[in-house]
Amino acid sequence: MSILPFSRFYMPLNAVLAAPGLLAVAALTIPDMSGRGRLALVAVLAVIWGAYLLQMAATVLKRWAGDVRDRTPAVAIDVLAVLVPLAAFVLVGTPDWSLYCAVWLLKPLRDSTFFPLLGRVLTNEARNLIGVTTVFGVVLFGVALMAYVIERDIQPEKFGSIPQAMWWAVVTLSTTGYGDAIPQSFAGRVLAGIVMMSGIGIFALWAGILATGFAQEVRRGDFVRNWQLVAAVPLFQKLGPAVLIEIVRALRPRTVPAGAVICRSGEPGDRMFFVVEGRVTVAMPNPVELGPGAFFGEMALITGEPRMATVSAATSVSLLSLHSSDFQMLCSSSPEIAEIIRTTALERRGAAQPSE
């Protein structure tokens, strides 16, 4: 039995608890808040703090018991969510102590997979990002220098030094345009137009690099996960590496809860399924259960006819689906597996037909 089973109850509540807590922090800054309303908001903060205290206790006890599934940053967030508001309440002693509950902003991020993913993307794309950042720095300084030379005599209070001109360059490169510093000369305005267009290009490069990095990392993760699922299907163990890679890219994982219908008799079939985990029930005159390694739905792809049986999940089941076009590719690249599938389909077709 795991230590403090109630910890599982608190884990999904990080975001749910953080939202009202942060709203309460914001509401407590309203100057004309009534005493009763302020007391109610403080009570909300106290309840949320108590829930986070239980979560921290569960996390620490699990660590002491040798359970290291919670990463160190997650443990640190749990501890900060409790100790920072407590220390503020004890040491600050003014209404501003509630502002320190803003540390709960970290709680929804506790179990997020985004930041590890972001870290991998930044690591993989570091060279390209550094290159674009270097270009940005060069352009920034060069633009500030030119703006200083062009505008210093016209607007000495705005462009009287390179650091002052650099502020204008940052605002213009980011196309923010606060309007606090505007070139007055014709040359300065031409420069501003060029700078704005350059800024769009530089930020587009940053966005493109990050978007490509995220897409590649997600595809890599999907490929590894699908490869592991495919490796669990005995039928695919006979495939060569090149064909297996194509199959891994073509297969789509799917999880179906117990009792759910996967495909119905009479409907058109555009894909077949391979069972990775769990069991499915095929509704035939003599119902059949299929387990890990089995496949179904192939008959509709071979004959082009509607599905002959309804298949439902006997247990929670993990499946891999193969579209009809990819099925043809599999048959052409691996005749042996195609023959196994066709033979099985013919046997099932014979079993499905009622005897006279």
XYZ file of C-alpha atoms in Angstrom:
356
model
C 0.000 0.000 0.000
C 1.347 3.426 -0.910
C 2.052 5.943 1.793
C -0.757 8.457 2.280
C -3.156 7.232 -0.422
C -5.045 10.521 -0.189
C -2.109 12.162 -1.964
C -3.527 10.840 -5.223
C -6.629 12.890 -4.518
C -4.661 16.095 -4.100
C -2.381 15.727 -7.120
C -5.007 16.633 -9.784
C -6.237 19.574 -7.710
C -3.174 21.765 -8.178
C -4.742 23.928 -10.875
C -8.239 23.745 -9.359
C -6.998 25.039 -6.011
C -4.579 27.585 -7.433
C -7.246 29.415 -9.452
C -9.535 30.449 -6.544
C -6.477 31.118 -4.401
C -5.020 33.571 -6.887
C -8.425 35.190 -7.405
C -8.655 35.650 -3.638
C -5.195 37.253 -3.611
C -6.317 39.669 -6.319
C -9.595 40.466 -4.536
C -7.799 41.229 -1.268
C -6.032 44.140 -2.970
C -9.365 45.960 -3.496
C -9.200 48.953 -1.104
C -12.889 49.155 -0.169
C -13.335 45.432 0.489
C -15.655 44.900 3.474
C -14.345 43.263 6.607
C -16.616 40.253 6.209
C -15.607 39.780 2.586
C -11.941 40.079 3.471
C -12.356 37.491 6.217
C -14.055 35.085 3.790
C -11.216 35.462 1.294
C -8.622 34.845 3.999
C -10.550 31.691 4.944
C -10.349 30.545 1.315
C -6.590 31.060 1.355
C -6.323 29.139 4.625
C -8.252 26.161 3.247
C -6.117 26.052 0.111
C -2.952 26.379 2.182
C -4.119 23.443 4.308
C -4.679 21.308 1.208
C -1.212 22.159 -0.043
C 0.198 21.325 3.390
C -1.274 17.826 3.127
C 0.149 17.462 -0.349
C 3.587 18.555 0.820
C 3.442 16.074 3.703
C 2.507 13.281 1.309
C 5.320 14.214 -1.067
C 7.951 14.380 1.670
C 6.847 11.091 3.238
C 6.928 9.369 -0.137
C 10.461 10.645 -0.651
C 11.513 9.277 2.722
C 9.945 5.950 1.782
C 12.112 5.790 -1.332
C 9.480 6.802 -3.884
C 11.296 9.162 -6.247
C 8.616 9.479 -8.909
C 8.138 13.128 -7.958
C 10.986 15.113 -9.484
C 13.010 17.518 -7.360
C 11.391 20.637 -8.913
C 7.964 19.219 -8.047
C 9.011 18.678 -4.435
C 10.449 22.195 -4.289
C 7.168 23.658 -5.577
C 5.218 21.754 -2.913
C 7.501 23.088 -0.184
C 7.472 26.674 -1.466
C 3.674 26.673 -1.765
C 3.461 26.033 1.977
C 6.477 27.770 3.491
C 6.394 31.061 1.565
C 2.829 32.058 2.612
C 3.498 30.813 6.148
C 6.699 32.837 6.451
C 4.953 35.907 5.031
C 2.093 35.567 7.503
C 4.480 35.239 10.448
C 7.154 37.735 9.430
C 5.396 40.362 7.321
C 2.365 40.675 9.564
C 0.514 43.141 7.322
C -2.283 42.643 4.795
C 0.429 42.295 2.164
C 1.205 38.791 3.414
C -1.479 37.432 1.079
C 0.525 38.636 -1.919
C 3.061 35.922 -1.179
C 0.390 33.332 -1.955
C 1.126 34.236 -5.575
C 3.760 31.503 -5.324
C 0.808 29.210 -6.034
C 1.214 30.233 -9.661
C 3.785 27.437 -9.747
C 1.357 24.729 -8.642
C -0.363 24.134 -12.015
C 3.113 23.693 -13.497
C 4.109 21.055 -10.938
C 3.243 17.992 -12.999
C 3.363 19.643 -16.398
C 5.334 17.909 -19.137
C 5.713 21.188 -21.011
C 8.855 22.416 -19.294
C 10.866 19.207 -19.767
C 9.760 19.336 -23.396
C 10.768 22.997 -23.639
C 14.156 22.167 -22.121
C 14.800 19.493 -24.739
C 13.750 21.844 -27.532
C 16.026 24.633 -26.284
C 18.910 22.182 -25.961
C 18.397 20.758 -29.436
C 17.935 24.148 -31.075
C 20.491 26.053 -28.981
C 22.853 26.649 -31.890
C 20.171 28.144 -34.135
C 18.658 30.205 -31.330
C 22.051 31.608 -30.356
C 22.689 32.490 -33.993
C 19.443 34.427 -34.344
C 19.987 36.093 -30.960
C 23.436 37.201 -32.099
C 21.947 38.694 -35.245
C 19.363 40.478 -33.102
C 22.095 41.942 -30.896
C 24.117 43.139 -33.877
C 21.073 44.706 -35.519
C 20.006 46.275 -32.222
C 23.320 48.001 -31.629
C 23.720 49.022 -35.255
C 20.229 50.513 -35.397
C 20.745 52.354 -32.100
C 24.011 53.794 -33.416
C 22.405 55.015 -36.646
C 19.408 56.473 -34.811
C 21.771 58.297 -32.455
C 23.724 59.813 -35.340
C 20.596 60.816 -37.268
C 18.385 62.130 -34.447
C 20.721 63.344 -31.690
C 20.686 66.981 -32.821
C 16.937 66.993 -33.505
C 15.797 65.231 -30.311
C 18.652 65.262 -27.819
C 16.273 64.396 -24.977
C 15.214 61.166 -26.756
C 18.279 60.225 -28.807
C 21.022 62.034 -26.905
C 23.008 58.852 -26.279
C 23.320 55.354 -27.694
C 21.621 53.783 -24.622
C 18.655 56.131 -25.138
C 18.548 55.267 -28.830
C 18.815 51.587 -27.946
C 15.512 51.780 -26.060
C 13.879 53.118 -29.219
C 15.573 50.355 -31.223
C 14.222 47.634 -28.902
C 10.693 49.023 -29.061
C 10.837 49.367 -32.837
C 12.439 45.984 -33.518
C 9.724 44.320 -31.465
C 7.139 46.397 -33.409
C 5.663 47.504 -30.080
C 5.773 51.210 -30.845
C 5.093 52.920 -27.520
C 5.259 56.314 -29.194
C 7.465 57.892 -26.524
C 10.307 58.338 -29.033
C 9.557 58.949 -32.716
C 12.121 59.910 -35.376
C 11.442 63.367 -36.790
C 13.796 63.405 -39.772
C 13.104 61.712 -43.093
C 16.180 59.516 -42.728
C 15.096 58.520 -39.228
C 11.665 57.468 -40.442
C 13.128 55.437 -43.280
C 15.379 53.759 -40.719
C 12.365 53.057 -38.500
C 10.533 51.345 -41.370
C 13.523 49.158 -42.162
C 13.947 48.309 -38.486
C 10.310 47.261 -38.106
C 10.516 44.952 -41.114
C 13.779 43.502 -39.805
C 12.194 42.925 -36.406
C 9.332 40.967 -37.951
C 11.849 38.756 -39.744
C 13.965 38.138 -36.650
C 11.012 37.248 -34.437
C 9.645 35.028 -37.205
C 12.963 33.165 -37.210
C 12.774 32.652 -33.445
C 9.191 31.437 -33.691
C 9.985 29.160 -36.621
C 12.948 27.556 -34.867
C 10.930 26.881 -31.718
C 7.898 25.611 -33.651
C 10.062 23.245 -35.687
C 11.832 22.061 -32.553
C 8.554 21.366 -30.765
C 7.146 19.510 -33.775
C 10.256 17.348 -34.096
C 10.311 16.556 -30.384
C 6.628 15.605 -30.361
C 7.095 13.397 -33.428
C 10.122 11.784 -31.814
C 8.141 11.019 -28.681
C 5.244 9.609 -30.704
C 7.628 7.459 -32.726
C 9.269 5.983 -29.626
C 5.901 5.301 -28.002
C 4.512 3.671 -31.157
C 7.678 1.618 -31.573
C 7.245 0.202 -28.083
C 3.624 -0.651 -28.818
C 4.463 -2.261 -32.159
C 7.196 -4.325 -30.527
C 4.517 -5.874 -28.305
C 2.641 -7.295 -31.331
C 4.181 -10.682 -32.293
C 3.025 -10.359 -35.901
C 5.334 -7.396 -36.501
C 8.413 -9.056 -35.053
C 9.055 -10.684 -38.427
C 9.394 -7.360 -40.210
C 12.725 -5.891 -41.211
C 13.845 -2.560 -39.729
C 12.977 -0.498 -42.812
C 9.441 -1.879 -43.081
C 8.968 -1.684 -39.322
C 9.837 2.012 -39.330
C 7.182 2.645 -41.976
C 4.618 0.664 -39.999
C 5.458 2.547 -36.808
C 4.850 5.812 -38.622
C 1.569 4.538 -40.048
C 0.063 3.018 -36.900
C -2.001 5.173 -34.577
C -2.339 4.294 -30.878
C -5.785 4.280 -29.335
C -7.046 3.482 -25.848
C -10.618 2.253 -25.410
C -12.353 1.916 -22.021
C -14.016 -1.332 -21.005
C -17.450 -1.807 -22.539
C -16.978 0.697 -25.362
C -17.729 -0.348 -28.946
C -14.697 -0.211 -31.224
C -16.435 -1.006 -34.514
C -19.992 -2.024 -35.414
C -21.366 -4.638 -37.745
C -22.596 -3.189 -41.030
C -20.540 -0.020 -40.997
C -17.842 0.562 -43.630
C -14.354 -0.379 -42.530
C -11.403 1.842 -43.336
C -8.910 0.454 -40.817
C -7.893 -2.661 -38.926
C -6.769 -2.953 -35.317
C -4.024 -4.728 -33.392
C -4.452 -5.487 -29.697
C -1.491 -4.407 -27.572
C -2.971 -4.736 -24.081
C -6.331 -5.878 -22.770
C -9.018 -7.980 -24.428
C -11.788 -7.373 -26.946
C -14.984 -9.316 -27.638
C -16.084 -10.117 -31.187
C -19.867 -10.530 -31.360
C -20.338 -13.619 -33.535
C -22.713 -16.607 -33.326
C -20.064 -17.950 -30.990
C -18.540 -14.844 -29.357
C -14.756 -14.743 -29.433
C -12.325 -12.930 -27.168
C -9.063 -11.636 -28.580
C -6.077 -10.711 -26.448
C -2.655 -9.089 -26.868
C -1.061 -9.800 -30.241
C -4.368 -10.471 -32.006
C -5.857 -8.324 -34.747
C -9.336 -7.659 -36.110
C -11.125 -5.523 -38.683
C -8.963 -6.851 -41.511
C -11.836 -8.499 -43.381
C -13.426 -5.209 -44.415
C -10.094 -4.051 -45.829
C -9.555 -7.246 -47.812
C -13.062 -7.679 -49.223
C -14.222 -4.054 -49.248
C -17.496 -5.169 -47.665
C -19.056 -3.666 -44.516
C -17.873 -4.999 -41.197
C -19.294 -8.412 -40.358
C -19.142 -8.216 -36.569
C -19.331 -5.747 -33.719
C -16.193 -5.576 -31.610
C -16.208 -4.089 -28.119
C -13.643 -3.751 -25.367
C -13.973 -6.526 -22.791
C -11.428 -4.687 -20.646
C -9.649 -1.400 -20.984
C -7.705 -2.044 -24.161
C -4.731 -0.474 -25.916
C -4.924 -0.719 -29.694
C -2.949 0.177 -32.780
C -4.997 1.104 -35.842
C -3.810 0.735 -39.438
C -5.581 2.678 -42.203
C -6.568 0.903 -45.410
C -3.950 2.703 -47.532
C -1.219 1.763 -45.064
C -2.594 -1.780 -44.992
C -1.938 -2.076 -48.719
C 1.602 -0.862 -48.142
C 2.089 -3.505 -45.455
C 0.788 -6.234 -47.751
C 3.114 -5.225 -50.588
C 6.198 -4.869 -48.385
C 5.663 -8.033 -46.349
C 3.857 -10.783 -48.312
C 4.323 -13.240 -45.451
C 2.401 -11.093 -42.993
C -0.176 -10.297 -45.672
C -0.748 -14.024 -46.160
C -1.210 -14.548 -42.405
C -3.779 -11.755 -42.283
C -5.649 -13.062 -45.345
C -5.680 -16.631 -44.037
C -6.992 -15.483 -40.675
C -9.640 -13.376 -42.403
C -10.850 -16.354 -44.464
C -11.014 -18.559 -41.379
C -13.023 -15.944 -39.520
C -15.307 -15.455 -42.505
C -16.054 -19.164 -42.548
C -16.669 -19.214 -38.803
C -19.006 -16.229 -39.066
C -21.234 -17.852 -41.688
C -24.045 -19.918 -40.136
C -23.953 -23.603 -40.936
C -26.892 -25.028 -42.860
